[in-house]
Coordinates of C-alpha atoms and ligand atoms in Angstrom, one line a residue:
M1 CA 179.3 143.4 182.6
S2 CA 181.6 140.5 182.5
G3 CA 180.2 138.8 179.3
P4 CA 182.3 138.5 176.2
R5 CA 183.1 141.6 174.2
R6 CA 184.1 142.5 170.7
P7 CA 187.4 144.2 170.0
D8 CA 185.5 147.6 169.9
G9 CA 184.2 147.0 173.5
T10 CA 180.6 146.2 172.6
Q11 CA 178.9 143.2 174.1
I12 CA 178.6 140.0 172.1
D13 CA 175.1 138.6 171.8
K14 CA 176.1 135.0 172.6
E15 CA 172.8 133.4 171.7
A16 CA 172.7 135.1 168.3
V17 CA 176.2 133.9 167.5
R18 CA 175.5 130.4 168.7
Q19 CA 172.4 130.2 166.5
R20 CA 174.5 131.4 163.6
Y21 CA 177.1 128.6 164.4
L22 CA 174.3 126.0 164.4
A23 CA 172.8 127.3 161.1
E24 CA 176.2 127.3 159.4
R25 CA 176.9 123.7 160.7
D26 CA 173.5 122.5 159.5
K27 CA 174.3 123.8 156.0
R28 CA 177.4 121.6 155.9
L29 CA 176.3 118.3 157.6
R30 CA 175.9 115.6 155.0
P31 CA 175.0 111.9 155.4
D32 CA 177.9 110.6 153.4
G33 CA 180.6 112.0 155.9
N34 CA 184.0 110.6 155.0
D35 CA 182.6 108.7 152.0
Q36 CA 182.1 112.0 150.1
Y37 CA 185.9 111.9 149.2
L38 CA 187.6 110.0 146.4
R39 CA 190.5 107.6 146.8
L40 CA 193.2 108.1 144.3
T41 CA 193.0 104.7 142.6
G42 CA 192.3 103.6 139.0
V43 CA 192.2 106.6 136.6
L44 CA 193.0 109.0 139.5
E45 CA 196.2 107.0 140.6
H46 CA 198.5 109.3 138.7
Y47 CA 197.7 112.1 141.2
L48 CA 199.9 110.1 143.6
D49 CA 203.0 110.1 141.3
D50 CA 206.1 111.6 142.9
P51 CA 207.0 114.8 141.0
Y52 CA 210.1 115.4 143.1
T53 CA 212.5 112.4 142.8
P54 CA 212.9 110.0 139.8
R55 CA 212.1 106.4 140.7
T56 CA 215.1 104.2 140.0
G57 CA 215.3 100.4 139.8
R58 CA 217.1 98.3 142.5
E59 CA 217.5 94.7 143.5
P60 CA 215.1 93.3 146.2
V61 CA 216.5 93.4 149.7
T62 CA 216.4 90.1 151.7
Y63 CA 218.8 90.5 154.6
S64 CA 217.3 90.8 158.1
V65 CA 217.6 93.8 160.5
T66 CA 217.0 94.4 164.2
V67 CA 214.5 97.2 163.6
C68 CA 212.4 98.1 160.5
V69 CA 210.9 101.6 160.7
V70 CA 208.0 102.1 158.3
G71 CA 207.8 105.8 157.4
A72 CA 210.7 108.2 157.2
G73 CA 208.9 111.3 158.4
F74 CA 209.3 112.9 161.8
A75 CA 207.9 109.8 163.6
G76 CA 210.3 107.3 161.9
L77 CA 213.2 109.7 162.1
V78 CA 213.1 110.5 165.7
T79 CA 212.5 106.9 166.8
A80 CA 215.3 105.7 164.6
A81 CA 217.5 108.5 166.0
R82 CA 216.8 107.5 169.6
L83 CA 217.4 103.8 168.7
K84 CA 220.8 104.7 167.3
E85 CA 221.6 106.8 170.4
A86 CA 220.7 103.7 172.4
G87 CA 223.3 101.7 170.4
V88 CA 220.8 99.8 168.2
D89 CA 222.7 100.0 164.9
D90 CA 220.8 98.2 162.2
V91 CA 217.7 100.2 161.8
R92 CA 216.2 100.3 158.3
L93 CA 213.8 103.0 157.2
V94 CA 211.3 102.2 154.5
D95 CA 209.3 105.0 152.9
K96 CA 207.1 105.4 149.8
G97 CA 208.7 108.8 149.2
G98 CA 212.0 109.3 147.4
D99 CA 213.8 110.6 150.5
V100 CA 213.2 111.2 154.2
G101 CA 210.8 113.9 155.4
G102 CA 207.3 112.4 155.2
T103 CA 204.8 115.3 155.3
W104 CA 207.6 117.7 154.4
Y105 CA 208.8 115.5 151.6
W106 CA 205.4 115.6 149.9
N107 CA 204.1 119.0 150.8
R108 CA 206.4 121.3 148.8
Y109 CA 203.6 123.7 147.7
P110 CA 204.7 127.3 147.6
G111 CA 204.3 129.1 150.9
A112 CA 204.5 125.9 153.0
R113 CA 205.7 126.6 156.6
C114 CA 205.3 125.2 160.0
D115 CA 202.4 126.7 162.0
T116 CA 204.0 125.9 165.4
A117 CA 207.2 127.8 166.3
S118 CA 210.3 126.2 164.8
M119 CA 212.1 126.0 168.1
V120 CA 209.6 123.5 169.4
Y121 CA 208.4 122.1 166.1
L122 CA 211.7 121.0 164.6
P123 CA 212.8 117.9 166.4
L124 CA 216.3 117.1 167.7
L125 CA 217.6 120.6 167.2
E126 CA 220.0 120.4 170.1
E127 CA 221.2 117.0 169.2
T128 CA 222.0 118.0 165.6
G129 CA 223.3 121.5 166.6
Y130 CA 220.9 123.3 164.2
R131 CA 219.2 126.6 164.9
P132 CA 216.2 127.5 162.7
T133 CA 216.4 130.8 160.9
E134 CA 212.8 132.0 161.3
K135 CA 210.1 131.7 164.0
Y136 CA 208.0 129.7 161.5
A137 CA 210.5 127.9 159.2
A138 CA 209.7 127.4 155.5
G139 CA 209.1 124.0 154.1
P140 CA 212.5 123.6 152.4
E141 CA 214.3 124.4 155.7
I142 CA 212.2 121.8 157.5
L143 CA 212.9 119.2 154.8
E144 CA 216.6 119.9 155.0
H145 CA 216.4 119.4 158.7
C146 CA 214.9 116.0 158.2
G147 CA 217.9 115.1 156.0
R148 CA 220.2 116.5 158.7
I149 CA 218.7 114.1 161.2
A150 CA 219.0 111.2 158.8
K151 CA 222.7 112.0 158.1
H152 CA 223.6 112.8 161.7
Y153 CA 222.3 109.4 162.9
G154 CA 223.4 107.4 159.8
L155 CA 219.9 106.6 158.8
Y156 CA 220.5 106.8 155.1
D157 CA 222.8 103.8 155.1
D158 CA 220.2 101.1 154.9
A159 CA 217.1 103.1 153.9
L160 CA 214.7 101.9 151.2
F161 CA 212.9 104.8 149.4
H162 CA 210.2 104.7 146.8
T163 CA 209.2 101.5 148.5
E164 CA 205.7 100.7 149.7
V165 CA 205.2 98.0 152.3
Q166 CA 202.7 95.5 151.2
D167 CA 202.5 93.0 154.0
L168 CA 203.7 92.8 157.7
T169 CA 203.3 89.4 159.3
W170 CA 204.5 88.2 162.7
D171 CA 206.4 84.9 162.5
A172 CA 205.9 83.5 166.0
E173 CA 208.4 80.7 165.5
R174 CA 211.3 83.0 164.8
S175 CA 209.9 86.0 166.9
R176 CA 210.3 88.2 163.9
W177 CA 208.2 90.5 161.7
V178 CA 208.3 89.5 158.0
V179 CA 208.2 92.6 155.8
R180 CA 207.2 92.5 152.2
T181 CA 207.3 95.4 149.8
D182 CA 206.3 96.4 146.2
R183 CA 210.0 96.2 145.3
G184 CA 210.0 92.4 146.0
D185 CA 211.9 93.0 149.3
A186 CA 211.2 90.2 151.8
F187 CA 213.2 90.5 155.1
T188 CA 212.7 90.0 158.8
A189 CA 213.0 92.5 161.6
Q190 CA 213.0 91.7 165.3
F191 CA 211.2 95.0 166.0
L192 CA 208.8 97.0 163.9
V193 CA 208.2 100.7 164.3
M194 CA 205.1 102.1 162.6
G195 CA 205.6 105.8 161.8
I196 CA 203.2 106.3 158.9
G197 CA 201.7 109.6 160.0
P198 CA 198.1 110.6 160.1
L199 CA 197.9 112.7 157.0
H200 CA 199.6 110.9 154.1
V201 CA 196.8 109.8 151.9
P202 CA 195.7 112.7 149.7
K203 CA 192.0 112.8 148.9
L204 CA 189.9 114.5 146.2
P205 CA 186.4 115.9 146.5
G206 CA 183.9 113.3 145.4
I207 CA 182.4 115.4 142.7
P208 CA 181.4 114.2 139.2
G209 CA 183.7 114.9 136.2
I210 CA 187.1 115.0 137.9
S211 CA 188.8 112.8 135.3
T212 CA 187.2 114.8 132.4
F213 CA 189.1 118.0 132.9
Q214 CA 191.4 118.7 130.0
G215 CA 193.7 121.2 131.6
A216 CA 196.5 120.7 134.2
S217 CA 195.5 119.5 137.7
F218 CA 197.3 118.3 140.8
H219 CA 197.0 117.8 144.5
T220 CA 198.9 120.3 146.7
S221 CA 201.0 117.4 148.1
R222 CA 202.3 116.7 144.6
W223 CA 203.0 120.3 143.3
D224 CA 203.8 120.5 139.6
Y225 CA 206.5 123.2 139.4
D226 CA 207.1 122.2 135.8
Y227 CA 203.7 123.6 135.1
T228 CA 203.6 126.6 137.5
G229 CA 207.3 127.6 137.4
G230 CA 208.9 128.8 140.6
D231 CA 210.2 126.6 143.3
P232 CA 209.5 125.7 147.0
L233 CA 212.1 128.3 148.1
G234 CA 209.8 131.1 147.0
A235 CA 210.8 131.9 143.4
P236 CA 207.7 133.3 141.7
L237 CA 205.4 130.9 139.9
D238 CA 206.3 132.6 136.6
R239 CA 204.6 130.2 134.2
L240 CA 201.2 131.2 135.6
A241 CA 201.3 134.8 134.3
D242 CA 198.9 134.0 131.5
K243 CA 196.9 131.2 133.3
R244 CA 193.6 131.0 135.0
V245 CA 193.9 128.9 138.1
A246 CA 191.4 127.3 140.4
V247 CA 192.1 126.3 144.0
I248 CA 189.6 123.9 145.6
G249 CA 189.6 124.0 149.4
T250 CA 190.4 126.7 151.9
G251 CA 192.0 124.7 154.8
A252 CA 195.5 125.2 156.3
T253 CA 197.2 124.3 153.0
A254 CA 195.2 126.7 150.8
V255 CA 195.8 129.5 153.4
Q256 CA 199.5 129.0 152.6
C257 CA 199.5 128.5 148.8
V258 CA 196.8 131.0 147.8
P259 CA 199.1 134.1 148.4
P260 CA 201.9 133.0 146.0
L261 CA 199.2 131.9 143.4
A262 CA 197.4 135.2 143.7
R263 CA 200.7 137.0 143.0
A264 CA 201.5 134.9 140.0
A265 CA 198.3 133.9 138.1
R266 CA 196.5 136.0 135.6
E267 CA 193.3 135.0 137.4
L268 CA 192.8 132.9 140.6
H269 CA 189.5 131.5 141.6
V270 CA 189.4 130.2 145.2
F271 CA 186.5 127.8 145.7
Q272 CA 185.4 127.9 149.3
R273 CA 183.0 125.5 151.1
T274 CA 183.9 126.6 154.7
P275 CA 186.1 129.5 155.6
S276 CA 189.1 129.0 157.8
S277 CA 189.8 131.1 160.9
V278 CA 192.9 133.1 160.0
D279 CA 194.8 134.7 162.8
V280 CA 197.9 136.9 162.8
R281 CA 201.1 135.1 161.8
A282 CA 203.8 137.6 162.8
N283 CA 206.7 135.6 161.4
R284 CA 210.2 137.0 162.0
P285 CA 213.9 136.0 161.6
L286 CA 215.4 134.4 164.7
D287 CA 218.4 136.5 165.8
P288 CA 221.5 134.3 166.1
E289 CA 222.8 136.3 169.1
W290 CA 219.5 135.9 170.9
F291 CA 219.6 132.2 170.1
A292 CA 223.1 131.8 171.4
E293 CA 221.9 133.1 174.8
V294 CA 218.9 130.9 174.9
A295 CA 220.6 127.7 173.7
T296 CA 222.1 126.5 177.0
P297 CA 222.2 122.8 177.5
G298 CA 218.8 121.2 177.6
W299 CA 217.1 124.2 176.0
Q300 CA 214.9 122.4 173.6
Q301 CA 213.4 120.1 176.1
R302 CA 212.7 123.1 178.4
W303 CA 211.0 124.9 175.6
L304 CA 209.0 121.8 174.6
E305 CA 207.8 121.4 178.2
N306 CA 207.0 125.1 178.5
F307 CA 205.0 125.1 175.2
T308 CA 203.0 122.0 176.2
A309 CA 202.4 123.4 179.7
T310 CA 201.3 126.8 178.4
Q311 CA 199.3 125.4 175.5
T312 CA 197.4 122.9 177.6
G313 CA 196.5 125.3 180.4
V314 CA 198.9 124.1 183.0
A315 CA 200.5 126.9 185.0
A316 CA 203.8 128.1 183.6
D317 CA 205.7 131.2 184.9
E318 CA 206.5 132.4 181.4
D319 CA 205.3 131.7 177.9
L320 CA 208.7 131.1 176.1
V321 CA 207.3 130.4 172.7
Q322 CA 204.5 133.0 172.4
D323 CA 202.8 131.8 169.2
G324 CA 199.2 131.7 168.1
W325 CA 198.6 128.4 169.9
T326 CA 199.9 129.6 173.3
D327 CA 197.9 132.8 172.8
I328 CA 194.6 130.8 172.5
A329 CA 195.5 128.9 175.7
R330 CA 196.6 131.9 177.7
R331 CA 193.4 133.7 177.0
I332 CA 191.3 130.8 178.1
R333 CA 193.3 130.4 181.2
A334 CA 193.1 134.1 182.0
R335 CA 189.3 133.9 181.8
I336 CA 189.1 130.9 184.0
L337 CA 191.4 132.4 186.6
A338 CA 189.3 135.5 186.7
L339 CA 186.4 133.5 188.1
P340 CA 185.7 133.9 191.8
P341 CA 186.7 130.8 193.8
E342 CA 183.1 129.8 194.3
D343 CA 182.6 129.7 190.5
L344 CA 185.3 127.2 189.8
T345 CA 182.9 124.5 188.8
P346 CA 183.3 122.5 185.6
E347 CA 180.1 124.2 184.2
K348 CA 181.3 127.7 184.9
M349 CA 184.8 126.9 183.6
R350 CA 183.3 125.6 180.4
A351 CA 181.3 128.8 180.1
A352 CA 184.4 130.9 180.7
F353 CA 186.2 128.9 178.0
E354 CA 183.3 129.6 175.7
D355 CA 183.3 133.3 176.4
S356 CA 187.0 133.5 175.5
D357 CA 186.3 131.6 172.3
Y358 CA 183.5 134.1 171.3
E359 CA 185.9 136.9 171.9
K360 CA 188.7 135.3 169.9
M361 CA 186.4 134.5 167.0
E362 CA 185.0 138.0 167.0
E363 CA 188.5 139.3 166.7
I364 CA 189.3 137.0 163.9
R365 CA 186.1 138.1 162.0
A366 CA 186.9 141.8 162.7
R367 CA 190.3 141.2 161.2
V368 CA 188.7 140.1 157.9
D369 CA 186.9 143.4 157.7
E370 CA 190.1 145.3 158.5
V371 CA 192.0 143.6 155.8
V372 CA 189.7 142.7 152.9
R373 CA 188.5 145.7 150.9
D374 CA 185.4 144.3 149.2
P375 CA 182.7 144.0 151.9
A376 CA 180.9 141.1 150.3
T377 CA 184.2 139.1 150.0
A378 CA 185.0 140.0 153.6
E379 CA 181.7 138.8 154.8
A380 CA 182.1 135.5 153.0
L381 CA 185.6 134.9 154.4
K382 CA 184.3 135.0 158.0
A383 CA 184.4 131.7 160.0
W384 CA 181.3 131.0 162.0
Y385 CA 182.3 128.2 164.4
R386 CA 184.3 127.9 167.6
Q387 CA 187.9 128.3 166.9
L388 CA 189.0 124.7 167.7
C389 CA 186.3 123.1 165.7
K390 CA 188.6 123.3 162.7
R391 CA 192.4 123.6 162.4
P392 CA 193.2 127.3 163.4
C393 CA 195.2 129.0 160.6
F394 CA 197.8 131.8 160.9
S395 CA 198.7 134.1 158.0
D396 CA 199.5 137.7 157.2
E397 CA 199.1 137.2 153.4
Y398 CA 196.0 135.0 152.9
L399 CA 193.2 137.5 153.5
Q400 CA 195.3 140.2 151.8
A401 CA 195.5 138.0 148.7
F402 CA 191.7 138.7 148.1
N403 CA 192.6 142.4 147.5
E404 CA 194.6 141.4 144.3
P405 CA 192.5 142.4 141.3
G406 CA 192.8 138.9 139.7
T407 CA 191.8 136.9 142.8
H408 CA 188.2 135.9 143.1
L409 CA 186.6 134.1 146.0
V410 CA 183.9 131.7 144.9
H411 CA 181.9 131.3 148.1
T412 CA 179.6 128.3 147.9
D413 CA 178.0 128.8 151.3
G414 CA 178.7 125.3 152.5
R415 CA 177.7 123.5 149.3
G416 CA 181.2 123.1 147.7
V417 CA 182.1 122.6 144.1
E418 CA 179.4 120.7 142.2
R419 CA 181.2 119.4 139.2
I420 CA 184.3 119.5 137.1
T421 CA 183.9 119.8 133.4
E422 CA 186.4 119.5 130.5
R423 CA 187.0 123.2 130.8
G424 CA 186.7 124.1 134.4
V425 CA 184.9 124.1 137.7
V426 CA 181.1 124.4 138.4
A427 CA 179.9 126.0 141.6
N428 CA 176.7 127.8 142.5
G429 CA 175.4 126.6 139.1
R430 CA 178.1 128.5 137.2
E431 CA 181.0 127.2 135.2
H432 CA 184.4 128.9 135.8
E433 CA 186.7 128.2 132.9
V434 CA 190.3 127.6 134.1
D435 CA 193.6 126.3 132.7
C436 CA 194.7 124.6 135.9
I437 CA 193.0 123.1 139.0
V438 CA 194.9 122.9 142.3
Y439 CA 193.2 120.5 144.8
A440 CA 193.9 121.7 148.3
S441 CA 191.4 119.1 149.4
G442 CA 193.3 117.5 152.3
F443 CA 194.0 114.0 153.4
E444 CA 192.2 111.0 154.7
V445 CA 192.0 111.1 158.4
G446 CA 188.9 109.5 159.9
T447 CA 189.3 106.2 158.0
D448 CA 190.7 103.0 159.3
Y449 CA 194.4 102.8 160.1
T450 CA 194.9 99.8 157.9
R451 CA 193.0 101.4 155.0
R452 CA 195.3 104.4 155.2
A453 CA 198.4 102.2 155.5
G454 CA 197.4 100.3 152.4
Y455 CA 198.0 96.9 154.1
D456 CA 197.1 95.1 157.2
L457 CA 199.3 93.9 160.0
T458 CA 199.0 90.2 160.9
G459 CA 199.9 89.6 164.5
R460 CA 200.1 86.6 166.8
D461 CA 197.7 83.7 165.9
G462 CA 197.0 85.3 162.5
V463 CA 194.9 88.1 164.1
R464 CA 194.8 91.2 161.9
L465 CA 195.1 94.7 163.2
S466 CA 191.9 95.6 161.3
E467 CA 190.1 93.0 163.4
R468 CA 191.7 94.0 166.6
W469 CA 190.7 97.6 166.0
A470 CA 187.3 96.9 164.3
D471 CA 185.5 98.8 167.1
G472 CA 188.2 101.4 167.6
M473 CA 191.9 101.7 168.5
R474 CA 193.1 99.8 171.5
S475 CA 196.6 100.2 172.9
L476 CA 198.8 101.1 175.9
H477 CA 200.0 104.7 175.6
G478 CA 199.0 104.6 171.9
T479 CA 202.2 102.6 171.3
Y480 CA 201.8 98.9 172.2
V481 CA 199.0 96.7 171.0
H482 CA 198.2 93.3 172.5
G483 CA 198.7 90.5 170.0
F484 CA 201.3 92.5 168.1
P485 CA 204.6 91.7 169.8
N486 CA 207.7 93.8 169.1
A487 CA 205.6 96.4 167.2
F488 CA 205.5 100.0 168.2
F489 CA 203.0 102.6 166.9
V490 CA 204.5 106.1 166.9
Q491 CA 201.6 108.6 166.8
P492 CA 199.7 110.9 169.3
T493 CA 196.3 109.2 169.8
Q494 CA 195.8 107.5 173.1
G495 CA 199.0 109.1 174.3
A496 CA 199.5 112.9 174.8
N497 CA 197.4 113.7 171.8
L498 CA 199.0 117.1 171.6
I499 CA 197.7 118.4 168.3
S500 CA 199.4 121.8 168.5
N501 CA 202.9 120.3 168.3
I502 CA 202.8 116.8 166.8
P503 CA 206.6 116.3 166.9
H504 CA 206.6 116.5 170.7
N505 CA 204.4 113.4 170.9
L506 CA 206.7 111.6 168.5
T507 CA 210.0 112.5 170.2
E508 CA 208.7 111.3 173.6
S509 CA 207.4 108.0 172.0
G510 CA 210.7 107.5 170.2
R511 CA 212.7 108.0 173.4
T512 CA 210.5 105.5 175.2
I513 CA 210.5 102.9 172.5
A514 CA 214.3 103.0 172.2
Q515 CA 214.6 102.4 175.9
V516 CA 212.2 99.4 175.7
V517 CA 214.1 97.9 172.8
R518 CA 217.4 98.4 174.5
H519 CA 216.1 96.7 177.6
A520 CA 214.8 93.7 175.6
L521 CA 218.1 93.3 173.8
D522 CA 220.2 93.7 177.0
Q523 CA 218.2 91.2 178.8
G524 CA 218.2 88.7 175.9
H525 CA 214.4 88.8 175.5
A526 CA 213.1 87.8 172.1
E527 CA 209.7 89.4 172.5
V528 CA 208.0 92.3 174.3
E529 CA 204.2 92.7 174.3
V530 CA 201.6 94.6 176.2
S531 CA 199.4 92.3 178.4
R532 CA 195.7 92.2 177.6
A533 CA 195.0 93.5 181.1
A534 CA 197.3 96.5 180.8
E535 CA 195.8 97.4 177.4
D536 CA 192.3 97.0 178.8
A537 CA 193.1 99.2 181.8
W538 CA 194.5 101.9 179.6
V539 CA 191.4 101.8 177.3
D540 CA 189.2 102.1 180.4
L541 CA 191.2 105.1 181.5
L542 CA 190.8 106.7 178.1
L543 CA 187.0 106.2 178.3
T544 CA 186.9 108.5 181.3
H545 CA 188.0 111.4 179.0
P546 CA 185.5 114.2 179.3
G547 CA 185.4 114.5 175.5
M548 CA 186.9 117.1 173.3
L549 CA 185.5 120.4 172.2
I550 CA 186.0 119.3 168.6
T551 CA 183.4 116.6 169.1
S552 CA 181.0 119.2 170.4
P553 CA 177.6 119.0 168.6
D554 CA 177.7 122.6 167.5
C555 CA 181.0 122.2 165.6
T556 CA 180.9 122.5 161.8
P557 CA 182.0 119.3 160.1
G558 CA 185.5 118.6 159.1
Y559 CA 188.2 116.0 159.8
Y560 CA 188.6 117.0 163.4
N561 CA 185.1 115.7 164.2
N562 CA 184.7 112.8 161.7
E563 CA 182.8 115.1 159.3
G564 CA 180.2 115.8 162.0
Q565 CA 179.1 112.2 162.3
D566 CA 179.0 110.4 165.7
A567 CA 181.9 107.9 165.5
G568 CA 180.6 106.1 168.6
L569 CA 183.1 104.1 170.6
R570 CA 185.7 104.7 167.9
G571 CA 185.4 108.4 168.5
R572 CA 185.5 108.0 172.2
L573 CA 188.8 106.1 171.8
A574 CA 190.3 108.7 169.5
V575 CA 191.4 110.7 172.5
G576 CA 194.5 111.3 174.6
Y577 CA 195.4 110.8 178.3
P578 CA 192.4 112.3 180.2
A579 CA 194.6 114.5 182.4
G580 CA 196.1 116.2 179.4
A581 CA 199.4 116.3 177.4
A582 CA 201.7 117.7 180.0
A583 CA 200.5 115.2 182.6
F584 CA 201.0 112.4 180.0
F585 CA 204.6 113.4 179.3
S586 CA 205.4 113.4 183.1
Y587 CA 203.6 110.1 183.5
L588 CA 205.5 108.6 180.6
A589 CA 208.9 109.8 181.9
Q590 CA 208.2 108.2 185.2
W591 CA 207.0 105.0 183.6
R592 CA 210.1 104.8 181.5
D593 CA 212.6 105.8 184.2
A594 CA 211.1 103.2 186.6
G595 CA 212.7 100.6 184.4
T596 CA 210.0 98.1 185.1
Y597 CA 207.9 99.0 182.0
E598 CA 204.7 98.1 183.8
G599 CA 202.1 96.4 181.6
L600 CA 204.7 95.0 179.1
V601 CA 205.6 91.4 179.2
F602 CA 209.1 90.4 178.1
R603 CA 209.7 86.8 176.9
Ligands
LIG701 P1 191.8 120.2 155.0 O1 191.2 118.9 155.1 O2 192.0 121.0 156.2 O3 191.1 121.1 153.9 C1 190.4 120.6 152.8 C2 189.6 121.7 152.2 O4 188.9 121.2 151.0 C3 188.5 122.2 153.1 O5 188.5 123.6 153.0 C4 187.3 121.6 152.6 O6 186.1 122.3 152.9 C5 187.6 121.6 151.1 N1 186.7 120.8 150.3 C6 186.5 119.5 150.4 N2 185.5 119.1 149.5 C7 185.2 120.2 148.8 C8 184.3 120.5 147.8 N3 183.5 119.5 147.2 N4 184.2 121.8 147.3 C9 185.0 122.7 147.9 N5 185.8 122.5 148.9 C10 185.9 121.3 149.3 O7 193.2 119.9 154.2 P2 194.6 120.8 154.2 O8 195.5 120.1 153.3 O9 194.3 122.2 154.1 O10 195.1 120.6 155.7 C11 195.2 119.3 156.3 C12 195.9 119.4 157.6 O11 197.3 119.4 157.4 C13 195.7 120.6 158.4 O12 194.5 120.6 159.1 C14 196.9 120.6 159.3 O13 196.7 119.8 160.4 C15 197.9 120.1 158.4 N6 198.7 121.3 157.8 C16 199.6 121.8 158.5 C17 200.3 122.9 158.1 C18 201.3 123.5 159.0 O14 201.5 123.1 160.1 N7 202.0 124.5 158.5 C19 200.1 123.5 156.8 C20 199.0 122.8 156.0 C21 198.4 121.7 156.5 P3 185.3 122.0 154.3 O15 186.1 122.8 155.3 O16 184.0 122.5 154.1 O17 185.4 120.5 154.6

């Protein structure tokens, strides 16, 4: 029999598993979709306060620059770095955080690590001469690397931190962007780089009573070490020894912060709506001698290309990175390659993909039984959906944490937490009294770009980006938008859309943008803008995308699939290059190297 099998060799009853997936999805579908979450405004605004860096006063900045980069996370840093390499010297970073780092500035919760191997996840390693110490580097090492990039390229010199952009307007007469901020800054920039990241607006569950809780509470992206003790480097959270703590949410963040909490708290209650799939992590130190052998000139680019090829199913002789992501892809590829030539039809290939998914998920569920001692808890921690319906997680400590005597899983079977009271958290009709609530409830994703930014962009002829994108994003390569001259969007959608290694999308974008800006400056052009025709043609190409598994109707809701709601045209445009990430990167390199920048109009 060639059907999918469990790790013990028995046959998987595909139809029974599929029915279970559908039943679990149905429990979780809800009509309010993204609207179920709360924005952190009004009485909840304090959840956004920066616990890491004191905010200091400064005079407003009014002098102009060649490039303003909004966002000092990976997107802004790598683009600014490439601009500096291209000889564009006055580049100003603006960020709402107190330093560079973006996601890694904010997410300092205990246990934070990258989930993609450091050698491909950390950008500009070769350029900065840095070699990560572990296969999956810890948050502080990644944050330090962000600072290293900023120092190496002189990006601190003119940076504005703790500064929120409030308005971005194109001034057609001067061919400049006018930037205004909450610090009273008002300056112009010839070019604008938007590197604001997809996951920077924390959200809370929309449940009654959140503001009535009398104990301590914070979102994981604003960790309160004053309350918990410990530090992001791994010192124990020693102030929790006599505390009862609740964690709400069981996504990738909770999978990382639950183990240190379980070790430290007197009691830990983990409130689960949907279990994550948690595969093996197998972290290890990177041997400097091995690294010295590997790190011959051009090594990181070779590794990046190898990872993307392996991960997206393109043939690669060798899997250099060998992490959880490439493992998923290698299995799928092996199943497809095992098909006889006459069966290489899209339908049979999809079925082979599905079989490999059933096997992988059975393995992941079997692992829960192996690790978690209490059978009822183990049963409740099993994920019943296809692996890529939600963000896959990797940990060798999370499931184990439920064996700690003080750690309790509160399984709500898809219903979630009902209410917060003055004293604690209500789920399954029962109140759990706690001293502290940690919201591991994630970030806004499916909402409008301008809502997440917190301001609109006003382009040529007073047209706003929110109007231009009212029916969905429109761009060339995910970077250039008609009507918004000299503005560049650094993000994966409508480009490679490589989710397994976000920084690779950003470094390729940054390299390309730097070349386009250099070209405009060298040729004395005041403006560069994508033509309407080129943007339309790119959008038409995107609409030929076969659709992604994550929008498959049997997926459980989450931010990957717009909380299970059909996003219509918007959803169909939230895709990448139809031929895949590796093909996009080759296409982009050719487009860039041709030097004609087809589709862009220079004036
Ligand atoms: P997620 O959005 O993935 O998780 C939010 C969690 O909150 C989910 O488990 C959700 O349940 C739960 N939740 C929401 N409402 C309720 C409720 N009313 N009651 C109980 N639970 C509720 O956020 P994360 O911060 O975990 O992760 C966001 C993303 O950030 C990841 O997907 C990943 O891309 C990235 N990340 C990357 C890391 C890395 O690379 N190392 C580490 C951490 C995060 P449900 O599933 O039912 O919606």
